Coordinates of N, CA and C and ligand atoms in Angstrom, one line a residue:
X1 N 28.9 -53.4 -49.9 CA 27.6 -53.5 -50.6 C 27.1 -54.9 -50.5
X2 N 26.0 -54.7 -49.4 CA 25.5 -56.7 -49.9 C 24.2 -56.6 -50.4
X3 N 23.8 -57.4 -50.9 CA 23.2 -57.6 -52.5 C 21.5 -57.7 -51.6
X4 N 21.3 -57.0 -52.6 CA 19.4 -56.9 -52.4 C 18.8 -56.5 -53.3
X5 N 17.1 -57.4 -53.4 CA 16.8 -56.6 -54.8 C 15.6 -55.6 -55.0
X6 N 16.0 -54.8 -53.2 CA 15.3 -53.8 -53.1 C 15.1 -52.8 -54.2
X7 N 13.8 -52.0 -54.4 CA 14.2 -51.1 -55.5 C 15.6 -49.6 -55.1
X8 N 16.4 -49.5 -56.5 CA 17.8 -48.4 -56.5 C 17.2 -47.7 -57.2
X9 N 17.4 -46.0 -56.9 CA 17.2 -45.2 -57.8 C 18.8 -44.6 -58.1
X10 N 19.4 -44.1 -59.4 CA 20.4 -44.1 -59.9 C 20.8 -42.9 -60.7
X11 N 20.4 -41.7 -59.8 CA 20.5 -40.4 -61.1 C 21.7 -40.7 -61.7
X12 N 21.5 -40.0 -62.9 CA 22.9 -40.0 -63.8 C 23.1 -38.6 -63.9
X13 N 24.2 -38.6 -63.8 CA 24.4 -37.2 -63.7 C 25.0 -36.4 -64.8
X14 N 24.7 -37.3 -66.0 CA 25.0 -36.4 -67.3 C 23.7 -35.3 -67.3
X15 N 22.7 -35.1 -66.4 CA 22.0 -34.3 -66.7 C 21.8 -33.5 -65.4
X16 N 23.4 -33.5 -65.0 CA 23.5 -32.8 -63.4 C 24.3 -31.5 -64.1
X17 N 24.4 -30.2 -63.5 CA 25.0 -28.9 -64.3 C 26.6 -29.6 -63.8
X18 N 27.3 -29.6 -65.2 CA 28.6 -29.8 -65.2 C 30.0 -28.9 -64.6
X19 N 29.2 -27.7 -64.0 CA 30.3 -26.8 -63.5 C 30.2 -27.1 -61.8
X20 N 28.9 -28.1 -61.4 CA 29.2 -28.0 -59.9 C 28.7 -29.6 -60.0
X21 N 29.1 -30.6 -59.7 CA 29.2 -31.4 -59.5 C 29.2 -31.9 -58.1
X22 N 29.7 -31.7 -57.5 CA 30.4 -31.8 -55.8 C 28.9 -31.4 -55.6
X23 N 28.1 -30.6 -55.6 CA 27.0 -30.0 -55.0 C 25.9 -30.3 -55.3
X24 N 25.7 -30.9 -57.0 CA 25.0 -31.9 -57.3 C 24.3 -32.9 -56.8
X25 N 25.7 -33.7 -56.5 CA 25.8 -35.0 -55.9 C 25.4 -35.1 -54.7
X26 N 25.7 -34.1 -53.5 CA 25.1 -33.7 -52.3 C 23.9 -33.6 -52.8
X27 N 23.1 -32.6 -53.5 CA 21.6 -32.6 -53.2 C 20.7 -33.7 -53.7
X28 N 21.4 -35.0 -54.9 CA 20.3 -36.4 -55.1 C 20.7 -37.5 -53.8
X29 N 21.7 -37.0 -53.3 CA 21.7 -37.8 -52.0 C 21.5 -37.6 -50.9
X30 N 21.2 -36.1 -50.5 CA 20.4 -35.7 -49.5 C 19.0 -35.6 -49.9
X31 N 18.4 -36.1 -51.0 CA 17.3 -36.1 -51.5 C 16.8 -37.8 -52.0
X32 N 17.6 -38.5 -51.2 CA 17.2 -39.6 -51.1 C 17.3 -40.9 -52.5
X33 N 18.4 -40.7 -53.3 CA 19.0 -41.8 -54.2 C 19.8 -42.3 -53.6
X34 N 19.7 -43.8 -54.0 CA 20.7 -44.7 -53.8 C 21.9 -44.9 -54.4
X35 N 22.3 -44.9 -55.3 CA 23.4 -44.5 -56.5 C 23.4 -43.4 -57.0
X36 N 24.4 -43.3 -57.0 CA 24.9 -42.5 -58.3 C 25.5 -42.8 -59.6
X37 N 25.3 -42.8 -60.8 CA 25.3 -42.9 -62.1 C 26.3 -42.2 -62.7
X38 N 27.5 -42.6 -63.3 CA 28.5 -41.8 -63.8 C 28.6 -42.4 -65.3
X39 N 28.2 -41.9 -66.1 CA 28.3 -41.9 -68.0 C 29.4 -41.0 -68.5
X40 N 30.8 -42.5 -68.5 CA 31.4 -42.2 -69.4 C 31.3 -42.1 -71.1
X41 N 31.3 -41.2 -71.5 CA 31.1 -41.3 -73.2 C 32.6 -40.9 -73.8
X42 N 33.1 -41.5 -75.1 CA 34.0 -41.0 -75.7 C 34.1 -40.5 -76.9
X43 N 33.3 -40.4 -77.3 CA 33.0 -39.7 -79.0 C 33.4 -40.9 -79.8
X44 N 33.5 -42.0 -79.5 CA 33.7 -43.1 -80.4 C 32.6 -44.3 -80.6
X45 N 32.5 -44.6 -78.9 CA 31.6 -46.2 -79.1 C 30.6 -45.1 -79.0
X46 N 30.1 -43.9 -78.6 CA 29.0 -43.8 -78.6 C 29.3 -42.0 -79.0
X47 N 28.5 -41.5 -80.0 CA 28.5 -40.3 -79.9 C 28.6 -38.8 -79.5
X48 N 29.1 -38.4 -78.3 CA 29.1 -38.1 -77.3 C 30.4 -38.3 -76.2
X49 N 30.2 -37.1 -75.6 CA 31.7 -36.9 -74.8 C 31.3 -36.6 -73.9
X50 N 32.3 -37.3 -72.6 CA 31.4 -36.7 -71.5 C 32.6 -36.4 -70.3
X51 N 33.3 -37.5 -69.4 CA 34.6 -37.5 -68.8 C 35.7 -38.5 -68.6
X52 N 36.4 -38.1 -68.1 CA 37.5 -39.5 -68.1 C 37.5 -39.5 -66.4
X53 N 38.6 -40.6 -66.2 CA 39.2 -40.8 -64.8 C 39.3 -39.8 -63.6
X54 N 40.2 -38.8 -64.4 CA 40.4 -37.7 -63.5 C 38.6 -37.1 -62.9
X55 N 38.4 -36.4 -63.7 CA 36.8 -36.2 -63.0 C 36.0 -37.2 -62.3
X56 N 36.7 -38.6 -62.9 CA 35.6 -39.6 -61.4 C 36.7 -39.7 -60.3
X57 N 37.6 -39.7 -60.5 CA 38.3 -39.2 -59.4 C 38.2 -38.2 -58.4
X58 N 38.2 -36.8 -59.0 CA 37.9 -35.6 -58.4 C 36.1 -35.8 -57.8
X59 N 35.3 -36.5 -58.2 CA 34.2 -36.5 -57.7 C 33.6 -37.5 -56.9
X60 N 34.7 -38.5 -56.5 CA 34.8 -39.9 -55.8 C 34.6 -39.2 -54.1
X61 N 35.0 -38.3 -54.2 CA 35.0 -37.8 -52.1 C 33.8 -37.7 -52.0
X62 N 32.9 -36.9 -53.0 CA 31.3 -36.4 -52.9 C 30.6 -37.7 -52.7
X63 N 30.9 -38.8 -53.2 CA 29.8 -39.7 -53.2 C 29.8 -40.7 -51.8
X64 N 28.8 -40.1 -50.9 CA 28.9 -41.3 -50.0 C 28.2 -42.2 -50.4
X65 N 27.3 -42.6 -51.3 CA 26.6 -44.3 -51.7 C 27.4 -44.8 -52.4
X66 N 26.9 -45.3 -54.0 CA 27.8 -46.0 -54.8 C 27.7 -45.5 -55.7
X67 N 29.4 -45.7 -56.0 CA 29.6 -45.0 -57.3 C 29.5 -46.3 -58.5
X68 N 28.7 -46.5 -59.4 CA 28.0 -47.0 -60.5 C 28.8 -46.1 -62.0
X69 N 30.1 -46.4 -62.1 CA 30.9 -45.9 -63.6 C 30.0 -46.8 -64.8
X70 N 29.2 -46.4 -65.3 CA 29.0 -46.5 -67.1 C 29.9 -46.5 -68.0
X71 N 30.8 -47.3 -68.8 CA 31.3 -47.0 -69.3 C 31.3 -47.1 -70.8
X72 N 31.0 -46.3 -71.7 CA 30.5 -46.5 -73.2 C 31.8 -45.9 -73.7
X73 N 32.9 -46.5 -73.8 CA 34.0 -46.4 -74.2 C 34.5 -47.9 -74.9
X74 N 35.1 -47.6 -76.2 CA 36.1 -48.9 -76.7 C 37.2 -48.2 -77.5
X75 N 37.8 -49.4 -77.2 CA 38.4 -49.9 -76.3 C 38.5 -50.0 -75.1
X76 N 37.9 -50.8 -74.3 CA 37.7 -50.8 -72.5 C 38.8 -51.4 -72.0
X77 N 39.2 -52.2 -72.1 CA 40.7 -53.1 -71.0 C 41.5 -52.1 -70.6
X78 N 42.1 -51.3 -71.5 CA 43.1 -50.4 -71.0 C 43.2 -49.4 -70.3
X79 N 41.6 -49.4 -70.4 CA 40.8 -48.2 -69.2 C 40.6 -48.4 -67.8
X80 N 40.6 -49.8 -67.8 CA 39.7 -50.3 -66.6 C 40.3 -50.2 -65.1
X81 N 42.3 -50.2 -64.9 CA 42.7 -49.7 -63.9 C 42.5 -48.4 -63.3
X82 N 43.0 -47.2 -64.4 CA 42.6 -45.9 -64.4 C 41.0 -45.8 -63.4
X83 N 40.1 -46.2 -64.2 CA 38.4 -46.4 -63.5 C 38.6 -46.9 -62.2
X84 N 38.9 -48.0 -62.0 CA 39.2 -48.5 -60.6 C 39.7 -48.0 -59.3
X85 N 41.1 -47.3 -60.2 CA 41.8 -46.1 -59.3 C 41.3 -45.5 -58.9
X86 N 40.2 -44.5 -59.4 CA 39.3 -43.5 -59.9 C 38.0 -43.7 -58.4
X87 N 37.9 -45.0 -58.1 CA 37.2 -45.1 -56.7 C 35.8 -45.5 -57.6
X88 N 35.5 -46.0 -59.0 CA 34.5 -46.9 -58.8 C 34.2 -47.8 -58.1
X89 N 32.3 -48.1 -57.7 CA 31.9 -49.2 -56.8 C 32.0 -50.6 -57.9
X90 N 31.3 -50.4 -59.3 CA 30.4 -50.9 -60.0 C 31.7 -49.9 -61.2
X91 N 32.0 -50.9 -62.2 CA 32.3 -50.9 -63.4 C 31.6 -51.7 -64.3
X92 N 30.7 -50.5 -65.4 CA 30.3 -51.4 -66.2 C 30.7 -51.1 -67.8
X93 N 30.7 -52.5 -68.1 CA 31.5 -52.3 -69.5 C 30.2 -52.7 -70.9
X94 N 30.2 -52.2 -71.8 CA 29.4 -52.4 -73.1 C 29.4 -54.0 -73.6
X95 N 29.0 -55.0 -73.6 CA 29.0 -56.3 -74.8 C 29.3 -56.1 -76.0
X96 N 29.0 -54.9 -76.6 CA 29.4 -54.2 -78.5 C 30.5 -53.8 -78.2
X97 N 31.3 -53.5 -77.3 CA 32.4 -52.6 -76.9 C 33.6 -53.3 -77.6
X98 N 33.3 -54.7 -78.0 CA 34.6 -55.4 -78.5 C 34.9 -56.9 -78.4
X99 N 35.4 -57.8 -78.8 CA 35.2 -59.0 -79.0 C 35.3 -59.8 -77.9
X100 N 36.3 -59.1 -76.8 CA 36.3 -60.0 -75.5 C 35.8 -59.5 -74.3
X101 N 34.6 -59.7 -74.4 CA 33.7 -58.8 -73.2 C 34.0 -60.3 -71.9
X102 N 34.4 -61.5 -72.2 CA 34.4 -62.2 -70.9 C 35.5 -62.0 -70.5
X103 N 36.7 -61.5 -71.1 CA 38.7 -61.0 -70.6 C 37.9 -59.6 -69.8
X104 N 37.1 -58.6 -70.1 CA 37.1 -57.5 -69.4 C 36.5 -58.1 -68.4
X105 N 35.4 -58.9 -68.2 CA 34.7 -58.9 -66.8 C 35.9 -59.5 -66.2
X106 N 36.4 -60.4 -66.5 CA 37.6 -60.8 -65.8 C 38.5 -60.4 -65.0
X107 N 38.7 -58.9 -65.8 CA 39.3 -57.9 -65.5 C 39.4 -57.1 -64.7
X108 N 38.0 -56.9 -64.9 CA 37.1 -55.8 -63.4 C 37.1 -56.6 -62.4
X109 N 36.7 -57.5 -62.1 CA 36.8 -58.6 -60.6 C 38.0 -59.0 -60.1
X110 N 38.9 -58.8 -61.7 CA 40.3 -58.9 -60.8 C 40.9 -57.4 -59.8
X111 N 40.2 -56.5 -60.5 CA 40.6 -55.2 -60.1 C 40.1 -54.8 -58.5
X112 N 39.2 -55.7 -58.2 CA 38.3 -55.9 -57.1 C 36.9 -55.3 -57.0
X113 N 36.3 -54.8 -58.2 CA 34.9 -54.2 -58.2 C 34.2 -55.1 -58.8
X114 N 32.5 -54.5 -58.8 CA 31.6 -55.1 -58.9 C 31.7 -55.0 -60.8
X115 N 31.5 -55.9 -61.2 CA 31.7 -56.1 -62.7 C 30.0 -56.1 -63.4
X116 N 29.7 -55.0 -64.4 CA 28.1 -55.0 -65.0 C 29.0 -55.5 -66.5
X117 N 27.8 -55.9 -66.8 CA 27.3 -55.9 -68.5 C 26.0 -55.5 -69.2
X118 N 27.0 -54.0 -69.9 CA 25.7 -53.6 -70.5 C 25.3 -54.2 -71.5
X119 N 24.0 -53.9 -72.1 CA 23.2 -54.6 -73.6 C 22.7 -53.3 -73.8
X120 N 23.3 -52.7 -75.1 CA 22.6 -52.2 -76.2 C 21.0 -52.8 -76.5
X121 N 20.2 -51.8 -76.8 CA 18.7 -52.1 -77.4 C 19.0 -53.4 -78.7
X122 N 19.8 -53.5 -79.5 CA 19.9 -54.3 -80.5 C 20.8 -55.4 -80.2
X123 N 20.6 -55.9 -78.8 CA 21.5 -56.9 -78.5 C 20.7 -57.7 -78.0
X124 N 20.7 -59.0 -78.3 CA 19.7 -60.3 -77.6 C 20.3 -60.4 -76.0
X125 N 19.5 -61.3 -75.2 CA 19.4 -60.9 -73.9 C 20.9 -62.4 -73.8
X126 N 20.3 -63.1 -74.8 CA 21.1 -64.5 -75.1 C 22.8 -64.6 -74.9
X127 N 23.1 -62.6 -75.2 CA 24.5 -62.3 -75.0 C 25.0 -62.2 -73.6
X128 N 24.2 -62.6 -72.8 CA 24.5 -62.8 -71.8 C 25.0 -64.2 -70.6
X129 N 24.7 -65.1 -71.7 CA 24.1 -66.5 -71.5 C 25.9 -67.0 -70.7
X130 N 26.5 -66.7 -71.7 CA 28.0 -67.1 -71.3 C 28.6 -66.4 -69.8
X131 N 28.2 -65.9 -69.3 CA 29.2 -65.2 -68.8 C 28.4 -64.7 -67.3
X132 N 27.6 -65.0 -67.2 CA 26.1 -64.8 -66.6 C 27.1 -65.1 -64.9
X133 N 28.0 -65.8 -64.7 CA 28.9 -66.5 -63.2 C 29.7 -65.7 -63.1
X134 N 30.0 -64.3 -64.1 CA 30.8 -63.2 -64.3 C 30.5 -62.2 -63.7
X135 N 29.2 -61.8 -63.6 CA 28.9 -60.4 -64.0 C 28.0 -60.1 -62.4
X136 N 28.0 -59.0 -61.9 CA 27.2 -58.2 -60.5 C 26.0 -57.7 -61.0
X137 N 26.5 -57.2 -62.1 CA 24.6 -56.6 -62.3 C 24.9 -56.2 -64.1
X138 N 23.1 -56.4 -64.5 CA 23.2 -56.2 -66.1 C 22.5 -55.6 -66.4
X139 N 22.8 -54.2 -66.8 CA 22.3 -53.1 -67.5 C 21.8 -52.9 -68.9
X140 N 20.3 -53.3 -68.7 CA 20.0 -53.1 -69.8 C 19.3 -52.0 -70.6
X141 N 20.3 -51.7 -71.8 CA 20.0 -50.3 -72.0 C 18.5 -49.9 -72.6
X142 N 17.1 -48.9 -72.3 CA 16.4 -48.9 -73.4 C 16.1 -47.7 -73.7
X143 N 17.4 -47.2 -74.3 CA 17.3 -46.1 -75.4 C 18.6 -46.7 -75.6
X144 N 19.3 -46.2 -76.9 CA 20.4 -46.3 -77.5 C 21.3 -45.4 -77.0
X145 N 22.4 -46.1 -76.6 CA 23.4 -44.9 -75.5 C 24.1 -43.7 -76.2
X146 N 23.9 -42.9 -75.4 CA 24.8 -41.4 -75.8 C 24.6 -40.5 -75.2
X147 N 23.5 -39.9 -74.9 CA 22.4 -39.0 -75.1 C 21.5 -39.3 -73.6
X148 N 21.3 -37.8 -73.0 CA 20.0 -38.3 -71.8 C 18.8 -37.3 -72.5
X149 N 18.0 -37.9 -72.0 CA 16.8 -37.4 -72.7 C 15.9 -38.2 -73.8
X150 N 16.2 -39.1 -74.0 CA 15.3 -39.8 -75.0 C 14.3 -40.9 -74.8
X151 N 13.5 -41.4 -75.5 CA 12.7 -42.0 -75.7 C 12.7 -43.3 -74.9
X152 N 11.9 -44.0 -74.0 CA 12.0 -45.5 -73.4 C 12.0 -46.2 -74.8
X153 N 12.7 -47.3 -75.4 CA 12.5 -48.4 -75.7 C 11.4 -49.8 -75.3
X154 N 10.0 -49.6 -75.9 CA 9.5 -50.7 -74.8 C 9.8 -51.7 -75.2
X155 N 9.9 -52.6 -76.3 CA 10.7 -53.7 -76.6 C 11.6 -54.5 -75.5
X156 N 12.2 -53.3 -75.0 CA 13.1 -54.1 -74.3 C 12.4 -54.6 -72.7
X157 N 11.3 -54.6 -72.4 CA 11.0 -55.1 -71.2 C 10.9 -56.6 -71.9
X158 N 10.7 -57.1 -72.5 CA 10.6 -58.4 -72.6 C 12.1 -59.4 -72.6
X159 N 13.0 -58.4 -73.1 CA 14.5 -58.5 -72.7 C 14.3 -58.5 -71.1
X160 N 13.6 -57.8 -70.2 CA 14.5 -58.1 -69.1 C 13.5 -59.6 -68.0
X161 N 12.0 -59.2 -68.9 CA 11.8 -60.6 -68.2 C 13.2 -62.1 -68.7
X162 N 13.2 -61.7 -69.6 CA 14.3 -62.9 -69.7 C 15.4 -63.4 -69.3
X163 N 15.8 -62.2 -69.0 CA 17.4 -61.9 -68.4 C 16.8 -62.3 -66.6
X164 N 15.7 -62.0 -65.8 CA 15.4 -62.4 -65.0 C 15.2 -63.6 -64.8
X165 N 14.9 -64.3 -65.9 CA 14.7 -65.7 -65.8 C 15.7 -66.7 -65.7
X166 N 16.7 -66.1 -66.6 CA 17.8 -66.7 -66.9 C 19.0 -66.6 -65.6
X167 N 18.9 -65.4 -65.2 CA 19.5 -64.9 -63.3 C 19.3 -66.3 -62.6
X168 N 17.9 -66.6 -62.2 CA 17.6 -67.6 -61.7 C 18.2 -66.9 -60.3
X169 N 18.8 -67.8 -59.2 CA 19.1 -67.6 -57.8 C 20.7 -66.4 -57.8
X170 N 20.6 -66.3 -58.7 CA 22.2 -65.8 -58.5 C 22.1 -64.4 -58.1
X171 N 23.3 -63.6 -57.6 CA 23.0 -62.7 -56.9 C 23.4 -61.1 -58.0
X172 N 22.6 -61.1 -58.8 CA 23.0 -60.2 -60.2 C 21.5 -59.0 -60.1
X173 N 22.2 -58.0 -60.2 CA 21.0 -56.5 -60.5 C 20.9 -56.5 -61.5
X174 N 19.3 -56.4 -61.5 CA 18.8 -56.1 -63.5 C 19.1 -54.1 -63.3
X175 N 19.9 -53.7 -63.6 CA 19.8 -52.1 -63.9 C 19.1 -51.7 -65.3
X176 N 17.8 -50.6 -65.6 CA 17.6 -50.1 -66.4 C 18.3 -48.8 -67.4
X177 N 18.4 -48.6 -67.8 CA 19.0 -46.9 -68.1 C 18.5 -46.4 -69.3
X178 N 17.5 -45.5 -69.3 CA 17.3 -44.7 -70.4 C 15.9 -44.2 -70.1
X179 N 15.5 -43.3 -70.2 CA 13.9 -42.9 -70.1 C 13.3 -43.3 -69.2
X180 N 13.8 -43.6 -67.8 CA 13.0 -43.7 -67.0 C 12.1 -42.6 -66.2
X181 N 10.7 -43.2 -65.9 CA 10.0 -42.1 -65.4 C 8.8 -43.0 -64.4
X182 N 8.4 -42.2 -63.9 CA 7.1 -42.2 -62.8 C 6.3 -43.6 -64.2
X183 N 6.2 -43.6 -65.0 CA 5.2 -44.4 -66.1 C 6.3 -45.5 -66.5
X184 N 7.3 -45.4 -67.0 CA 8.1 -46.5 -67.6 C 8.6 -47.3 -66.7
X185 N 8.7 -47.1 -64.8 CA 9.9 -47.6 -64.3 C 8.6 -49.0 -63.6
X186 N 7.0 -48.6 -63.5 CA 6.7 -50.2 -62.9 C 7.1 -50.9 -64.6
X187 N 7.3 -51.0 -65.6 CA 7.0 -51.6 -66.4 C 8.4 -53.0 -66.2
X188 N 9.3 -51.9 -66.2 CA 10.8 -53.0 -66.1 C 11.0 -53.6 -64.5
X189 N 10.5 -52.7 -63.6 CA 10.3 -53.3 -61.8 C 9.5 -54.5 -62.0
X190 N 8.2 -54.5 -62.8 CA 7.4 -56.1 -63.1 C 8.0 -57.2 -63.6
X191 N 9.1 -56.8 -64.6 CA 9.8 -57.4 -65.7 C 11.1 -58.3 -64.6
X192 N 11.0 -57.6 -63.8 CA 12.7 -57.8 -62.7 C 13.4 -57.0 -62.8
X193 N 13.3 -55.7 -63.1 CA 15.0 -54.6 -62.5 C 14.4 -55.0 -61.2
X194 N 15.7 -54.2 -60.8 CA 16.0 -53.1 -59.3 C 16.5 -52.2 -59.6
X195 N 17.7 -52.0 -60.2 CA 17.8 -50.7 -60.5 C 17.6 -49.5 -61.5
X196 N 17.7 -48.1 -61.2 CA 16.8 -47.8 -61.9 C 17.7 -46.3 -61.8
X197 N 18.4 -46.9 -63.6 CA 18.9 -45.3 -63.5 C 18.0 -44.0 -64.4
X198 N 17.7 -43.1 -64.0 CA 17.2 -41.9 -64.5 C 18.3 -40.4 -64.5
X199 N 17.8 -39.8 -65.5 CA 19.1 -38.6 -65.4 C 17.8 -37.2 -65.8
X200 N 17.3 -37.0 -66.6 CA 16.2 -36.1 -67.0 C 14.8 -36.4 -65.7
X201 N 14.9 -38.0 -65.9 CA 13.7 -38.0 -65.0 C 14.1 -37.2 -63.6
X202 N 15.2 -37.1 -62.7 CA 15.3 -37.0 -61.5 C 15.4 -35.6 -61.5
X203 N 16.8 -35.2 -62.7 CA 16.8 -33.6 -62.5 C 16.2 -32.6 -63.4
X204 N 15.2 -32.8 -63.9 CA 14.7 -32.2 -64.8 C 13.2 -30.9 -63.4
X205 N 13.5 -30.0 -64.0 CA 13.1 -29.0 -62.5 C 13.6 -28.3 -61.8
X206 N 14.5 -29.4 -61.1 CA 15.3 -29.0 -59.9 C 16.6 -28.2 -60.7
X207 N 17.5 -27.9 -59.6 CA 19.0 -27.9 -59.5 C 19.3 -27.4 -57.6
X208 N 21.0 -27.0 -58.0 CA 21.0 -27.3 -55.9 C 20.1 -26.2 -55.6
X209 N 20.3 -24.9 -56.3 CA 19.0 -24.1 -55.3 C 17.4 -24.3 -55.3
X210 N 17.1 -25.6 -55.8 CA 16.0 -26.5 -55.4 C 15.7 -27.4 -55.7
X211 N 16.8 -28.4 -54.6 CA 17.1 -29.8 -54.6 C 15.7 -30.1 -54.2
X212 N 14.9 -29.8 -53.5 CA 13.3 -30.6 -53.4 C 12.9 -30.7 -54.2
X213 N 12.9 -30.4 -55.8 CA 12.4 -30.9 -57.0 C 13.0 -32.4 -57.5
X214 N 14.3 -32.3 -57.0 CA 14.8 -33.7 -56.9 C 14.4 -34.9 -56.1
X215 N 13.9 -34.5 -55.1 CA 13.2 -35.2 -53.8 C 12.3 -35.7 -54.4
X216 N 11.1 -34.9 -55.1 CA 9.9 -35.4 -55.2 C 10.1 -36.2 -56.4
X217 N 11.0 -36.1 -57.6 CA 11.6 -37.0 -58.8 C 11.3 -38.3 -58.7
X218 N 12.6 -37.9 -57.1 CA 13.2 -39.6 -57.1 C 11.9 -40.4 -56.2
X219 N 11.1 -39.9 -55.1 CA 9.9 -40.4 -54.5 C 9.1 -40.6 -55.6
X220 N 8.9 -39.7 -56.5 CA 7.9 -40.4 -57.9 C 8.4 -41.7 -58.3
X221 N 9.3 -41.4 -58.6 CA 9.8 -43.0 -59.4 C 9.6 -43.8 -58.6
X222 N 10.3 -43.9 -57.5 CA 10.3 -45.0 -56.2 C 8.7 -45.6 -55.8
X223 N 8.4 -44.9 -55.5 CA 6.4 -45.0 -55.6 C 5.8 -45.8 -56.1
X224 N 5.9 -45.3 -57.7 CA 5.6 -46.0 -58.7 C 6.2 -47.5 -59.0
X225 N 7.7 -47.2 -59.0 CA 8.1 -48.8 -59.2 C 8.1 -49.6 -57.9
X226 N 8.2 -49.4 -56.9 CA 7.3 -49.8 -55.3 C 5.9 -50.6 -55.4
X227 N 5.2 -49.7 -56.3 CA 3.7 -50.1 -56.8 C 3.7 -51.0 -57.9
X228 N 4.8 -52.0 -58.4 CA 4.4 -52.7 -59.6 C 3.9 -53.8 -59.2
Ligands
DX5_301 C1 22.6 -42.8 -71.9 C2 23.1 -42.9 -70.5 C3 22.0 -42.7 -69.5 C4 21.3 -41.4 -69.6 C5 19.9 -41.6 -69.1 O1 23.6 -43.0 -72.8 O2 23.7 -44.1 -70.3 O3 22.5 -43.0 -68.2 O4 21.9 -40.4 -68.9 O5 19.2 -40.4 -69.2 P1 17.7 -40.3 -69.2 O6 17.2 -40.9 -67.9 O7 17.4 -38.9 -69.4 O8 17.2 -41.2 -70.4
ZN302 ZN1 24.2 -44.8 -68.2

């Protein structure tokens, strides 16, 4: 992976049909996404259940771009080989997740992958300030994690001009995640993302027997945040 801050589109595929996966993942990447988005949930840090290791494992062959693990799990450390095993590109771990979010990045880079830090909507950008020579890319969340389908957070664009500013020359992705769409995604592309995860926005329409609804998703967004 070398580092550019081309725009990424990032379906998530908590809102891909869970009984075919493998086929999913073929049609947003024959339909032109750059990532893939994998949301772990465990009915603890965040309300909501979604999968463990074994399924990113089992779905690691399907992905030829990058596999992007979300991880909204805490306790994270004890997870983080498992994940790695598992053929993540990009492990990202929560900042609320627990008191030593700089031992986990530590962690992940030791493990040899790309290390994110996500921010919760009710997290200052400031939580990042420490650790900023740590981290591959920072996911900043704007909806409250659990759930696909909800509402953009606009507040938080002003979080990511900051976090852009604070980047400075270093080689770190601003990732969005939550409500992106054709309207919300120039707002954070002006702000400084690149990446840009959507899961309703991309597959909302479509499915494989008509992955062109996907196509035109992901060209919507790309367009639009292209045009900020
Ligand atoms: C939310 C997840 C997101 C979610 C985005 O907890 O981290 O990745 O799937 O879904 P949309 O794009 O529908 O808001
Ligand atoms: Zn996510």
């Amino acid at each position: 992976m070398t580092f550019s801050r081309s725009i990424k589109i990032a379906p998530s595929i908590l809102s891909a049909d869970f009984a075919n996966f493998g086929a999913e993942i073929r049609a947003i990447e024959d339909q032109g996404c750059d990532w893939v988005h994998v949301d772990v949930m465990d009915n603890h840090f965040v309300p909501n259940l979604t999968f463990g290791p074994q399924l990113c494992k089992a779905i690691r062959p399907h992905i030829r771009t990058v596999m992007d693990v979300h991880l909204m799990i805490a306790p994270v450390d004890a997870s983080l080989q498992a994940y790695a095993d598992a053929g993540a590109d990009i492990l990202t771990a929560h900042y609320e997740a627990g008191p030593h979010i700089h031992r986990t990045l530590q962690a992940i880079r030791a493990l040899g992958k790309k290390a994110g830090l996500a921010l919760n909507p009710g997290t200052p950008a400031e939580a990042a300030a420490d650790v900023m020579d740590m981290v591959d890319l920072i996911c900043v969340m704007t909806v409250n994690p659990g759930f696909g389908g909800q509402k953009f957070i606009h507040s938080q664009v002003d979080k990511v001009k900051k976090l852009r500013s604070m980047i400075g020359d270093r080689p770190i992705h601003i990732e969005i995640d939550g409500g992106i769409t054709a309207e919300t995604a120039p707002l954070v592309v002006a702000a400084g993302a690149d990446v840009l995860v959507a899961g309703s926005g991309v597959f909302s329409g479509g499915s494989v027997m008509k992955p062109e609804v996907y196509g035109q998703n992901i060209r919507a967004i790309r367009a639009a945040a292209e045009g900020a």
